[in-house]
mmCIF file of C-alpha atoms in Angstrom:
data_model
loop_
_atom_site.group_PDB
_atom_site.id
_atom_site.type_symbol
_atom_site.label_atom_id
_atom_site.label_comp_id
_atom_site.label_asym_id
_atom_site.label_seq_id
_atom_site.Cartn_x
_atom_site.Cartn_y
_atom_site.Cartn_z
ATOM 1 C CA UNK A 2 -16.968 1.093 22.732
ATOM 2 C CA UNK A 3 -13.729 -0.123 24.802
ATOM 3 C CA UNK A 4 -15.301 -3.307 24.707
ATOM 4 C CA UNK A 5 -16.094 -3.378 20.877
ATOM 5 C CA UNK A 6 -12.267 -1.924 20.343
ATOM 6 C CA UNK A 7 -10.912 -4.924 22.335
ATOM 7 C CA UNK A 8 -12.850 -7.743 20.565
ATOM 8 C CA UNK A 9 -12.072 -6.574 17.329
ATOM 9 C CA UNK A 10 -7.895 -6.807 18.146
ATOM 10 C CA UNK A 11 -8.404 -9.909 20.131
ATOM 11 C CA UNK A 12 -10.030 -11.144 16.315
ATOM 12 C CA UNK A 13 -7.692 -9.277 14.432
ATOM 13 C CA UNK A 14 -4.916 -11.044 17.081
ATOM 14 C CA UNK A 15 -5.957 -14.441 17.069
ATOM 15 C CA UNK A 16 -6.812 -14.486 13.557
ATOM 16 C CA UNK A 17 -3.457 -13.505 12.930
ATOM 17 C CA UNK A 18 -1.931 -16.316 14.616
ATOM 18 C CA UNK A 19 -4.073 -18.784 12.663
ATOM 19 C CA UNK A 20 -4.013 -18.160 9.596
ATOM 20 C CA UNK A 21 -0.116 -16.512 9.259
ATOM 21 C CA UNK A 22 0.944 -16.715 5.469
ATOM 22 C CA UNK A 23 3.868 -14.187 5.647
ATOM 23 C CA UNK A 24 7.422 -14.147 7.368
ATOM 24 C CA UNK A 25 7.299 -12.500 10.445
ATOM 25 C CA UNK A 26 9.893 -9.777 8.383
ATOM 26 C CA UNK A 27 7.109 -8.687 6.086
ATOM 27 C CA UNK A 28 4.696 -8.148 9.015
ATOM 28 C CA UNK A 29 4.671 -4.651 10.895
ATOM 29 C CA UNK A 30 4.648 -4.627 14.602
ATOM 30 C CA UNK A 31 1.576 -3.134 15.757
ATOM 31 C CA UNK A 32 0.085 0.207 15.336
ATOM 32 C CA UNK A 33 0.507 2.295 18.521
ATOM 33 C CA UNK A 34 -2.475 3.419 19.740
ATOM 34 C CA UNK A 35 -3.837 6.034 18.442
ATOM 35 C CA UNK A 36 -7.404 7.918 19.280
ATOM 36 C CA UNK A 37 -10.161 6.575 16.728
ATOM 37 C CA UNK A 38 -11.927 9.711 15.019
ATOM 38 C CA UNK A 39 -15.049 6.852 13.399
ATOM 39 C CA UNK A 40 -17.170 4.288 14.793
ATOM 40 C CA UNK A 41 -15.673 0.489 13.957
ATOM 41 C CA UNK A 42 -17.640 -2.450 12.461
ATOM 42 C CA UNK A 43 -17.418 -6.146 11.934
ATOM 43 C CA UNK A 44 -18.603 -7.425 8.997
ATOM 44 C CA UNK A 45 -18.425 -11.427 7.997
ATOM 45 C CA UNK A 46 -19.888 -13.945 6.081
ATOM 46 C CA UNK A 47 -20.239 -17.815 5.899
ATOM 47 C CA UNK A 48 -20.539 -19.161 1.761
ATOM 48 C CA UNK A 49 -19.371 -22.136 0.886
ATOM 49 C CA UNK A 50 -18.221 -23.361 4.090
ATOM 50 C CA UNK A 51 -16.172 -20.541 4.565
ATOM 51 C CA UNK A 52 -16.333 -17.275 6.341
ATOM 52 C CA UNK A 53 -14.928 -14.261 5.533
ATOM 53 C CA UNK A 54 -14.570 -11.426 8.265
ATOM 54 C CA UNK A 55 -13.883 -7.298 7.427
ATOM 55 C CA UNK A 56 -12.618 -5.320 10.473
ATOM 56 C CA UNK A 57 -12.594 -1.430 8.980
ATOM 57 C CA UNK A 58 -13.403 2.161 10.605
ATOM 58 C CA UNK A 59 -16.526 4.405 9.060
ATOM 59 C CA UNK A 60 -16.061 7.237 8.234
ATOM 60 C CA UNK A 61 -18.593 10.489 7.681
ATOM 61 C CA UNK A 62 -18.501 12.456 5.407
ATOM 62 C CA UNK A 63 -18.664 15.775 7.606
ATOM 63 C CA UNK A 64 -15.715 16.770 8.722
ATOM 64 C CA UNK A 65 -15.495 15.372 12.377
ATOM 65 C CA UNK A 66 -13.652 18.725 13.749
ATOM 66 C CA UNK A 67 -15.962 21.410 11.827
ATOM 67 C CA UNK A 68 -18.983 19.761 10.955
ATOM 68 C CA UNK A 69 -18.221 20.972 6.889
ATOM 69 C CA UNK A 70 -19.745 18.374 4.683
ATOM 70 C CA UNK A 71 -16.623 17.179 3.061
ATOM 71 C CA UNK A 72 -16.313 15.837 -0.970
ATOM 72 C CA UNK A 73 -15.568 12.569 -0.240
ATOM 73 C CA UNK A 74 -13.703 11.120 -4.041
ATOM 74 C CA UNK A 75 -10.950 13.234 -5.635
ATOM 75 C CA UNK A 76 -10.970 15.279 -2.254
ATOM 76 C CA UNK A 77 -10.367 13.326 1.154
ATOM 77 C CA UNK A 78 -10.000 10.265 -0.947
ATOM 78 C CA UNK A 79 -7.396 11.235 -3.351
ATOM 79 C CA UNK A 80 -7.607 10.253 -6.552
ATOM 80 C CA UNK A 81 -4.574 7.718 -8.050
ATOM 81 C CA UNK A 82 -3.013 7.441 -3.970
ATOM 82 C CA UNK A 83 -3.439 4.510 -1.774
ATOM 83 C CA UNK A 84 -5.994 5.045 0.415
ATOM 84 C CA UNK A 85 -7.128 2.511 3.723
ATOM 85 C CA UNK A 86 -10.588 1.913 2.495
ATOM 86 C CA UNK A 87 -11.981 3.391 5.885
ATOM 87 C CA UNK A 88 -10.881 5.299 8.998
ATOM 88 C CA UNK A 89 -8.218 5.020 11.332
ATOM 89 C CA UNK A 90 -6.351 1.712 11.579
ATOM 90 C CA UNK A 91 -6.311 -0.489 7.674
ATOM 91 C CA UNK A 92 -9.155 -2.157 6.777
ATOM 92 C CA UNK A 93 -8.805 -5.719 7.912
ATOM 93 C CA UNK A 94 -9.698 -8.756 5.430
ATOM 94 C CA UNK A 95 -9.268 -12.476 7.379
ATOM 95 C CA UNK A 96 -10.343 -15.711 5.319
ATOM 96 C CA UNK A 97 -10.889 -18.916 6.647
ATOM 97 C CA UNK A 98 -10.268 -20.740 3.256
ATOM 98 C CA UNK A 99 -8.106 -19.413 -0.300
ATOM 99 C CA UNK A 100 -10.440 -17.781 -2.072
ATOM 100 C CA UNK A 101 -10.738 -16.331 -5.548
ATOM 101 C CA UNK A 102 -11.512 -12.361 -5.271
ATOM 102 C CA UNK A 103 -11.519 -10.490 -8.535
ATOM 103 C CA UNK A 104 -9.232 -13.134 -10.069
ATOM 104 C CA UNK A 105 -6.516 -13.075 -7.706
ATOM 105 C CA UNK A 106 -5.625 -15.982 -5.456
ATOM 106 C CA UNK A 107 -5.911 -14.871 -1.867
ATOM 107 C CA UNK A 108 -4.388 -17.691 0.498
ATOM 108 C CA UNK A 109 -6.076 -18.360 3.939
ATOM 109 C CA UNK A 110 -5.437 -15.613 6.600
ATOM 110 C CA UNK A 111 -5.167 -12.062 7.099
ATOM 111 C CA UNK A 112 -4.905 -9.184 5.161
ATOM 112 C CA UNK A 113 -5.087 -5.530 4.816
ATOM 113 C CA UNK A 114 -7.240 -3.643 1.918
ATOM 114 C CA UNK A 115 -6.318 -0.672 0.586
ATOM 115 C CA UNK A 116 -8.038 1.313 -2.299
ATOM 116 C CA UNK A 117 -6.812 3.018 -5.476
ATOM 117 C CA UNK A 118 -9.340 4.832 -7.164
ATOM 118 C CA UNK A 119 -9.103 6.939 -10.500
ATOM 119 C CA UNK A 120 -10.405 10.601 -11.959
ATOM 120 C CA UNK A 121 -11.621 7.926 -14.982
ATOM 121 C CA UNK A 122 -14.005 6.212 -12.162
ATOM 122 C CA UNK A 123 -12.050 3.069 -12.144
ATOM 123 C CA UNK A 124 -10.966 1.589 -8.902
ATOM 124 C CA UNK A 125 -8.527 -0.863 -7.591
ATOM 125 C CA UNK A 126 -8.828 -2.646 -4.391
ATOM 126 C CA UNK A 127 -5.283 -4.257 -2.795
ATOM 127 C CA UNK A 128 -4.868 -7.086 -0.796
ATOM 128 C CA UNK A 129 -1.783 -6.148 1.238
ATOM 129 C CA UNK A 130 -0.029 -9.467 3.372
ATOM 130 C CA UNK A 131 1.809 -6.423 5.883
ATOM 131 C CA UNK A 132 -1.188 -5.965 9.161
ATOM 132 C CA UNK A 133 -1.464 -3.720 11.805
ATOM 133 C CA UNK A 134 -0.441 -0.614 10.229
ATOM 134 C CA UNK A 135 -2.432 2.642 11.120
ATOM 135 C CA UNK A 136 -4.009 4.061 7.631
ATOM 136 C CA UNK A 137 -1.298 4.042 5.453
ATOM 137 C CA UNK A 138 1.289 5.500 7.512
ATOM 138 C CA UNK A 139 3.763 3.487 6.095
ATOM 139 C CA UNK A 140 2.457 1.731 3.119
ATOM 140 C CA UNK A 141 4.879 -1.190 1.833
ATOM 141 C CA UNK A 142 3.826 -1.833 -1.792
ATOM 142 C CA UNK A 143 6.342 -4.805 -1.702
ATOM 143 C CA UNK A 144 4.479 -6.585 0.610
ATOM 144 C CA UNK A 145 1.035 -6.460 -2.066
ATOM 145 C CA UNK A 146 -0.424 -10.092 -2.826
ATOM 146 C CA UNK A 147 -2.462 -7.999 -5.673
ATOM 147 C CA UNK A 148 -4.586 -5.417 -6.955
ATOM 148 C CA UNK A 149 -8.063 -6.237 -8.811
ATOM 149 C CA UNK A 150 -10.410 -4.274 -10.522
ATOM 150 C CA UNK A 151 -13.430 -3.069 -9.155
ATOM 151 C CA UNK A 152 -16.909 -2.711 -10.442
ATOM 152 C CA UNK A 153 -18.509 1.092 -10.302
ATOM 153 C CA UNK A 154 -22.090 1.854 -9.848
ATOM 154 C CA UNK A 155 -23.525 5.312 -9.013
ATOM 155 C CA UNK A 156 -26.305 5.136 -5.764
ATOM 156 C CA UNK A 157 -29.549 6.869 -6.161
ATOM 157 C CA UNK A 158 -29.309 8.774 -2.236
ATOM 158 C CA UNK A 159 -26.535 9.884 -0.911
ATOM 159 C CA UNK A 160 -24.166 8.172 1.734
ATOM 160 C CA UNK A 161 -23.060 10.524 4.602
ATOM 161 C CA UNK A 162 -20.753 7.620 6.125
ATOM 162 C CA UNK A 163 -18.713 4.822 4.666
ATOM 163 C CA UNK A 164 -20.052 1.368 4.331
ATOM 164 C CA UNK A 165 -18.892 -1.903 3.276
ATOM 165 C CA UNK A 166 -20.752 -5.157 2.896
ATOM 166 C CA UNK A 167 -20.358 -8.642 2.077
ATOM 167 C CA UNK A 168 -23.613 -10.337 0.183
ATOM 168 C CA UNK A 169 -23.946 -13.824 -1.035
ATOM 169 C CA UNK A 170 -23.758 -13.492 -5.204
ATOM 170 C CA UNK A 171 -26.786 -15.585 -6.504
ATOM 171 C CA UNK A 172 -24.681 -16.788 -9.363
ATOM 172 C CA UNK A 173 -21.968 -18.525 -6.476
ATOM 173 C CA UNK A 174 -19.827 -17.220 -4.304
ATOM 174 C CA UNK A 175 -20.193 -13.662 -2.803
ATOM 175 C CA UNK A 176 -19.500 -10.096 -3.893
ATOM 176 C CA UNK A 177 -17.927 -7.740 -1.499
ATOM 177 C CA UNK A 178 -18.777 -3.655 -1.453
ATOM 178 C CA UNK A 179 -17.976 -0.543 -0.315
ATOM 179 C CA UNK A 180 -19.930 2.614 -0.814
ATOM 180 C CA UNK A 181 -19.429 6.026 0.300
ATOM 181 C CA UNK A 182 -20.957 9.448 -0.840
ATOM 182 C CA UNK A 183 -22.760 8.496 -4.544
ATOM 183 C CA UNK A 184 -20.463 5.923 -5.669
ATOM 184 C CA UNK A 185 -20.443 2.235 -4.680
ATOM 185 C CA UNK A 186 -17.319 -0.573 -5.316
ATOM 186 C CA UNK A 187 -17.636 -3.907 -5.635
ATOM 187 C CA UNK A 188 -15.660 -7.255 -6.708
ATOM 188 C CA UNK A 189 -16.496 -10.857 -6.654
ATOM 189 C CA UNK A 190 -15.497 -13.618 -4.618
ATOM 190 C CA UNK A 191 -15.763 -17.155 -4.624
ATOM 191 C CA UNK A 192 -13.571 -20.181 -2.394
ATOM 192 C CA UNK A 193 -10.807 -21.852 -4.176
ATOM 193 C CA UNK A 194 -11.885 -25.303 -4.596
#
């Protein structure tokens, strides 16, 4: 575990330093350490000659103090609030290349995603330039490259923990998801050429 922890902020680190996009003034210093509550995973794909790497905690949905199976959307998600689109510290989003995701530019580098879903259904996912922040504990709106829609589908079983995947799109490009509990996100992405 310390060993998974540590290679995910020496990637997170040295990503960082690679591909920095913003002025040092828009980027937080880094989270102090907190105790994780989920397990971590690192997600990443190669298309087009570029690879695209997610860093994000998973969540279950019982409650990790009580065991209570917990209702995931409208409930420990909040409806219509910014939410880290995991567990623990932000979701992490590092691209080798610009790519299109959703329609909205996104520059080589590293990011942060964030969710906004709806009562409606609807979703948005932001791409935040500001890193290392734990959750969203602050959350700098100012500091948003942009917000795109995502796509809503309702799973057939059940999720008791949060995923999120990146699959190549057999029309081009690749389509990145999250599910959780019934409902699963997604959004398109394909590099800039």
């Amino acid at each position: 575990m310390k060993l998974r922890l540590a290679l995910a902020l020496l990637t997170a680190s040295a990503s960082a330093a690679l591909f920095a996009q913003a002025p040092a003034a828009s980027i937080a210093p880094p989270a102090a350490p907190r105790a994780r509550v989920s397990p971590h995973e690192i997600i990443s794909l190669k298309v087009d000659g570029n690879r695209v790497t997610i860093i994000y905690g998973r969540p279950y949905s019982k409650d990790p103090k009580t065991g209570a199976l917990r209702k995931i959307w409208g409930e420990l998600v909040p409806y219509g609030k910014v939410w880290r689109t995991g567990s623990d510290e932000a979701t992490t989003l590092i691209t080798q290349q610009a790519i299109d995701l959703g329609g909205a530019t996104v520059p080589a580098g590293t990011y942060t995603l964030f969710t906004v879903p709806q009562a409606d259904g609807t979703a948005k996912l932001v791409i935040n330039k500001e890193t290392g922040q734990w959750g969203v504990d602050p959350y700098h709106e100012a500091n948003e490259l942009a917000r795109v829609d995502l796509k809503k589908d309702t799973l057939g079983t059940q999720l008791d923990q949060f995923v999120m995947a990146l699959e190549k799109n057999p029309a081009g490009g690749a389509v990145l998801k999250l599910a959780w509990e019934n409902t699963q996100y997604s959004v398109p992405y394909t590099v800039k050429k």
